[in-house]
Short mmCIF file of C-alpha atoms in Angstrom, two decimals:
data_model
loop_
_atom_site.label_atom_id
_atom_site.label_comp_id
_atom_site.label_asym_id
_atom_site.label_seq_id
_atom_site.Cartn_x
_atom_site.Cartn_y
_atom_site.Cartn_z
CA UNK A 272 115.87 98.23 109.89
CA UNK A 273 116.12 97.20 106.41
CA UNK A 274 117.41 101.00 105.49
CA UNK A 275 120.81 99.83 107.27
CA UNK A 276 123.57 98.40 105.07
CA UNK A 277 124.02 94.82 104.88
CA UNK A 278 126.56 93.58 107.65
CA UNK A 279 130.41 93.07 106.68
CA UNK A 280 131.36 90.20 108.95
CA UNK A 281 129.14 87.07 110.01
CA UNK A 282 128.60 85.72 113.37
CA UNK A 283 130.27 82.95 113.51
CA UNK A 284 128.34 79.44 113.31
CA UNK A 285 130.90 77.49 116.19
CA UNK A 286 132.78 80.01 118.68
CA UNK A 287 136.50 79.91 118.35
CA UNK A 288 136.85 79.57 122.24
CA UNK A 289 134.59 76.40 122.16
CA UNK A 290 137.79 74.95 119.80
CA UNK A 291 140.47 73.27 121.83
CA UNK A 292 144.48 73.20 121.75
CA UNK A 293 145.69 72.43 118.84
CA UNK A 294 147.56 68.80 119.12
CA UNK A 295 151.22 69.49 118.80
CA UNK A 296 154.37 67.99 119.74
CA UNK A 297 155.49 68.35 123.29
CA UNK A 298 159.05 69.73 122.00
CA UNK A 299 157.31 72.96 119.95
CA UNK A 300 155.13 73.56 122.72
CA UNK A 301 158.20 73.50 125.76
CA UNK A 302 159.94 75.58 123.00
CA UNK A 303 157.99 78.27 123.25
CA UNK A 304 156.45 77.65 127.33
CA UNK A 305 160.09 77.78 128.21
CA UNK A 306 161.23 80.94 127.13
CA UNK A 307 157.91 82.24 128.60
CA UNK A 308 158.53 80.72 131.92
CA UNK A 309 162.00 81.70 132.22
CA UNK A 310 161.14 85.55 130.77
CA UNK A 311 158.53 85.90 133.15
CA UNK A 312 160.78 84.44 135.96
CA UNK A 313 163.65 86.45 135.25
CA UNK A 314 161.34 89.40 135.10
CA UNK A 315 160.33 88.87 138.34
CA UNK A 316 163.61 88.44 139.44
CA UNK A 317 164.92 91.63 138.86
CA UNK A 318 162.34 93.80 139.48
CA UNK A 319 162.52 92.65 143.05
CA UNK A 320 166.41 93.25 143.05
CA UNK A 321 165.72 96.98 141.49
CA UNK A 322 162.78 97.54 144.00
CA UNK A 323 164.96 96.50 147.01
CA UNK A 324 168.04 98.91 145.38
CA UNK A 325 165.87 102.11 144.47
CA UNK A 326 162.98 102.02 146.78
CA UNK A 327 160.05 101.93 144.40
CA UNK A 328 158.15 99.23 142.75
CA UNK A 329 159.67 97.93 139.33
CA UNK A 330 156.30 96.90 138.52
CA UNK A 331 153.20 98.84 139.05
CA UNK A 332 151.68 98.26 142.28
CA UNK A 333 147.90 97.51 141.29
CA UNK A 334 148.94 95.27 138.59
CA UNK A 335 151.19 93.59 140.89
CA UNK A 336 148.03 93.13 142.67
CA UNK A 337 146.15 91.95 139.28
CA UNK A 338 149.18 89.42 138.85
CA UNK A 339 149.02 87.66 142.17
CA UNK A 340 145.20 87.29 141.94
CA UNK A 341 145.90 85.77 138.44
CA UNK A 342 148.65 83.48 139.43
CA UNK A 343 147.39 82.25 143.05
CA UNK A 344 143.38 81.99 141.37
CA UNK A 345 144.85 79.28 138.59
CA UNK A 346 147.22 77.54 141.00
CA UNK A 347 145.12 77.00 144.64
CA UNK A 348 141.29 77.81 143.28
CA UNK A 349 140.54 76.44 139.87
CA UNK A 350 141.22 74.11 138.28
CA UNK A 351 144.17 73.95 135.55
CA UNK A 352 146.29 71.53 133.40
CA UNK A 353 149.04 70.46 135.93
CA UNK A 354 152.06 72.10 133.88
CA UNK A 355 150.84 75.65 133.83
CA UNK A 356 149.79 74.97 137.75
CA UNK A 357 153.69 74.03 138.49
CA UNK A 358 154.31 77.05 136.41
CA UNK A 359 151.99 79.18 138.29
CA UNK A 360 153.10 77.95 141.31
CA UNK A 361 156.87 79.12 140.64
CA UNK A 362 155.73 82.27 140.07
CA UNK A 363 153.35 82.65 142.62
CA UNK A 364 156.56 82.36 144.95
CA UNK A 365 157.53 85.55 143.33
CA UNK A 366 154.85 87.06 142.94
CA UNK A 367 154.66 87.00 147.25
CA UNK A 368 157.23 89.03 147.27
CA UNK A 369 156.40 91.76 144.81
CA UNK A 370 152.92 92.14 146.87
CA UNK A 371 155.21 92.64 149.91
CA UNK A 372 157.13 95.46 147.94
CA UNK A 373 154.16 96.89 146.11
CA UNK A 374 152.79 97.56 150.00
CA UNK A 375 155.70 98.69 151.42
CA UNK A 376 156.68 100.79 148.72
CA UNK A 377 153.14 101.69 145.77
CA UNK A 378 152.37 104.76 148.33
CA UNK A 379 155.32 106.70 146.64
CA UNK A 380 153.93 106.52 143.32
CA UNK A 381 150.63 107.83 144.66
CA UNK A 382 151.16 110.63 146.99
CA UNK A 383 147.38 111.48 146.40
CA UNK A 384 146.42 108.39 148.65
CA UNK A 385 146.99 108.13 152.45
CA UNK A 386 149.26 105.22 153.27
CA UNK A 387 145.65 103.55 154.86
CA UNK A 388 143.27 104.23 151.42
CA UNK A 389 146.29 102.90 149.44
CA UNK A 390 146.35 99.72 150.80
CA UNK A 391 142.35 99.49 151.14
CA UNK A 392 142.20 100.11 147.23
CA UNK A 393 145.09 97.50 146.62
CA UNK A 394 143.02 95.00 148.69
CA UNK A 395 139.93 96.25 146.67
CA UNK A 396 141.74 95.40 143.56
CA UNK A 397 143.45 92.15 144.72
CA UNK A 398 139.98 90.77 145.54
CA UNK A 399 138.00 91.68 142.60
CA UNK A 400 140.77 90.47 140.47
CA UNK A 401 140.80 87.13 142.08
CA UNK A 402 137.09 87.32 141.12
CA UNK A 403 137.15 87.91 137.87
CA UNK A 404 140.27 85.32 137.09
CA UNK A 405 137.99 82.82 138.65
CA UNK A 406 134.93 83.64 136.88
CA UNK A 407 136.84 84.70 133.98
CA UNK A 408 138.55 81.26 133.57
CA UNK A 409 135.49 79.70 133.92
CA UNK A 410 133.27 81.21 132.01
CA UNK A 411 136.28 80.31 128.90
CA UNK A 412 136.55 77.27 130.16
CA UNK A 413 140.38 78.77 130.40
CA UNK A 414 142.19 75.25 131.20
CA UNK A 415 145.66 76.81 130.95
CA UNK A 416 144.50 80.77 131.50
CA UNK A 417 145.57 81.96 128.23
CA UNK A 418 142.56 83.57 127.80
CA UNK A 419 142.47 85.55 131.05
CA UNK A 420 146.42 86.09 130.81
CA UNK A 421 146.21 87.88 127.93
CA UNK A 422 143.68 90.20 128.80
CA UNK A 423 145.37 91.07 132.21
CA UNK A 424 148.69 91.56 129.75
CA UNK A 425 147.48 94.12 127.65
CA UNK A 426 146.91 96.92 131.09
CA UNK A 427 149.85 95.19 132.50
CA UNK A 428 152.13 96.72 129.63
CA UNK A 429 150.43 100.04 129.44
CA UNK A 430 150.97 100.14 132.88
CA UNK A 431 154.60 100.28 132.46
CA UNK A 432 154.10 103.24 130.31
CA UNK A 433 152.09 105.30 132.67
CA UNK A 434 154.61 104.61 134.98
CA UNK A 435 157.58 106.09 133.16
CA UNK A 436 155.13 108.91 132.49
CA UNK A 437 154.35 109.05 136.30
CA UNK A 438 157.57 109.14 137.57
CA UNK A 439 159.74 111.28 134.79
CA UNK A 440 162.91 108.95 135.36
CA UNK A 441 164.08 105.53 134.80
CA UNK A 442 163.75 105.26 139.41
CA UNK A 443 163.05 101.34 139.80
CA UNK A 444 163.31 100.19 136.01
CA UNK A 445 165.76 98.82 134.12
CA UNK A 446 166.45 97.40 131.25
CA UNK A 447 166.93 94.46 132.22
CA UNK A 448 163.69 94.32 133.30
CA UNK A 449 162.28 95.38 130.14
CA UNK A 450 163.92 92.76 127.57
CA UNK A 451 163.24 89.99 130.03
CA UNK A 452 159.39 91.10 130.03
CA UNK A 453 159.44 91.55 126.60
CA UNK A 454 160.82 88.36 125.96
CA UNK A 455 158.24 86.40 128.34
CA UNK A 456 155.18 87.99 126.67
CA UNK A 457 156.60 87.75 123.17
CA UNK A 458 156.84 84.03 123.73
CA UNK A 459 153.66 83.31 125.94
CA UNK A 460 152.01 85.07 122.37
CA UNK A 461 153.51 82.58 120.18
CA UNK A 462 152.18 79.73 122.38
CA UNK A 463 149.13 81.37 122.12
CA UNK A 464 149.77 80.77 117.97
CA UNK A 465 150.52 77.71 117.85
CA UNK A 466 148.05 76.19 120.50
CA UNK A 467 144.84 77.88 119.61
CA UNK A 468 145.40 79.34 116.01
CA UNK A 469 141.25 79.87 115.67
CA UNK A 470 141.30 82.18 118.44
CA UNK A 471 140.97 85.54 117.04
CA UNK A 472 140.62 87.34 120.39
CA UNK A 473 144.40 86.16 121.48
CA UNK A 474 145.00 87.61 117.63
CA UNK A 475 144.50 90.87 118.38
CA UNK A 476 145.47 90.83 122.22
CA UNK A 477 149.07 89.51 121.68
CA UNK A 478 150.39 92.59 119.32
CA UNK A 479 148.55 95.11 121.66
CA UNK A 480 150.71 94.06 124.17
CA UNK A 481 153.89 93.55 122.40
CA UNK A 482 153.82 96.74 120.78
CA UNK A 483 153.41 98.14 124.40
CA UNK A 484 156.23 96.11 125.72
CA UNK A 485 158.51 97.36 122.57
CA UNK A 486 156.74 101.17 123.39
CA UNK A 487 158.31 100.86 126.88
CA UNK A 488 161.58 99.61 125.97
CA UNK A 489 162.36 101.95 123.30
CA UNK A 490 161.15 105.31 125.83
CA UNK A 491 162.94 103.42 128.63
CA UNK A 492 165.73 103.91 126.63
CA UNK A 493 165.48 107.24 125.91
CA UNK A 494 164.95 108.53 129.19
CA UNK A 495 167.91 106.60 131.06
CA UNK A 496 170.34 108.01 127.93
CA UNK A 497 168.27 111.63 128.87
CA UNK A 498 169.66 111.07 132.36
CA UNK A 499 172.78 109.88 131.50
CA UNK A 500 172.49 106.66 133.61
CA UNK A 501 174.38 104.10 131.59
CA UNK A 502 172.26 101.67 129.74
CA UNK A 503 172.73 98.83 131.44
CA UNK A 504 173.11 99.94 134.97
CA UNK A 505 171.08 98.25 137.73
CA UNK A 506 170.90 101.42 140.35
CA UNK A 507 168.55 104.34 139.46
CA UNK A 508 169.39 108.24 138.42
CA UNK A 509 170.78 109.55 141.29
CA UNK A 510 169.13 111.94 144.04
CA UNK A 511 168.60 115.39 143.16
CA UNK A 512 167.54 118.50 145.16
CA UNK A 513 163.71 118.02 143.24
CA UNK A 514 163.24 114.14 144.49
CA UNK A 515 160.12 112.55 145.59
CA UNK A 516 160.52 112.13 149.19
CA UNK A 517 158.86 109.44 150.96
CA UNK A 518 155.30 111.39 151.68
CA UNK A 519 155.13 111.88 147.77
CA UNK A 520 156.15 116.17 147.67
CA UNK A 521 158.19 117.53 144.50
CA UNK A 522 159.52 120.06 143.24
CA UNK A 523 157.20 121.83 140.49
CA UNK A 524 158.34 121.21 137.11
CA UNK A 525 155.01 120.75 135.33
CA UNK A 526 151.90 119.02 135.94
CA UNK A 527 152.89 115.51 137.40
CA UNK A 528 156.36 115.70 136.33
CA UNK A 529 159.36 114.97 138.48
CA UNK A 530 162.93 116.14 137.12
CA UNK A 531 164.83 113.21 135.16
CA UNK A 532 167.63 112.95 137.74
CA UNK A 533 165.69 113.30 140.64
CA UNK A 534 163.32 110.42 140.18
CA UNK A 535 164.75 108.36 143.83
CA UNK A 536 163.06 109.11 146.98
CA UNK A 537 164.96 110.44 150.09
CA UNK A 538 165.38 107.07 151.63
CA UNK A 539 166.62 105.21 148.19
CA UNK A 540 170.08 105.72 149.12
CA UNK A 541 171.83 102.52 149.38
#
């Protein structure tokens, strides 16, 4: 193969995940945790709040799935550094409750599944994510999951946008939800930073995911000023004659679209 062009980047000699945390002070590293903790929380907070109000999942219901398996795997299975367990642990409390919603309520944002498949798959997904975080965590010798976080992240904030997409209203989002998200991630990037600044793989992941996040926020935006549901309102665009019902029909309006104002299903009425 000597006809081939010489290589542009070396392998290199020591891998970057072999390198530990960096040592820093316990106030710069609670000064970035904290915001992440408390972004994620709050996160978690309202989307349960705006699920319960509209009817439909604030966060997608596989990755809610993905989420749990991440958050239960690091707290009860494997082992962790005993601050990001209590930290887990909080939100695995949380988390508990979204699964409940994403069961009782994912089916509407698939009306290609039957109620049974759709909870079969989520199962499916639950498990082999559970799996993987294991393994995953593991095989990076992933003491505080940073690793495995930030890969789930980056499909976690796409997610969002598919959703939007999906649903062609601002039905069970907020934003609310989106600035406290944003702010979570944005922070549990920087403790990336500062804790493992070798690792080039959390380089790369972290602005995938922000830009995402800021992605969302800014079409999130858009579409609730399209609708004109005020920007800081907690209930969804109201009912229209074109809604989702429960079993998943619409009105035609395009491939996979659903009209702006008539993103609620028939039972979100509250």
């Amino acid at each position: 193969m000597d006809w081939l062009p010489p290589y542009l980047i070396p392998m290199s000699q020591v891998a970057p995940v072999t390198q530990g945390r960096a040592d820093i002070p316990d106030a710069l590293f609670w000064a970035f945790a904290g915001p992440t903790a408390i972004g994620w929380l709050l996160t978690y907070v309202l989307a349960i709040r705006q699920a319960f109000v509209d009817r439909r999942v604030g966060i997608p219901a596989y990755l809610v799935a993905v989420n749990f398996a991440w958050e239960f795997s690091l707290t009860f299975v494997l082992e962790q550094l005993p601050s990001q367990r209590g930290i887990n642990f909080l939100w695995v409390l949380f988390n508990a409750v979204l699964l409940y919603q994403a069961l009782r309520f994912g089916p509407r944002d698939h009306p290609g599944l039957t109620p049974r498949v759709f909870r079969w798959t989520f199962a499916g997904v639950l498990a082999w994510a559970g799996l993987m975080v294991v393994v995953g965590a593991n095989e990076f010798h992933d003491l505080d999951g940073m690793y495995t976080g930030m890969i789930i992240q980056v499909p976690l904030s796409a997610s969002f946008l598919y959703l939007l997409r999906r649903r062609g209203s601002s039905v069970g989002q907020s934003l609310y939800i989106a600035v406290a998200k944003l702010v979570g991630s944005l922070f549990a990037g920087l403790t990336a930073f500062v804790l493992y600044p070798s690792h080039h793989l959390l380089q790369v992941l972290v602005p995938t995911y922000v830009v995402l996040d800021v992605a969302y926020l800014v079409l999130l935006r858009r579409t609730m000023l399209r609708e004109g549901r005020p920007l800081w309102a907690f209930r969804g665009p109201a009912q229209g004659p074109g809604a989702v019902g429960a079993a998943g029909g619409a009105a035609a309006t395009g491939p996979g679209r659903v009209p702006a104002a008539a993103g609620r299903s028939d039972d979100a009425a509250a």
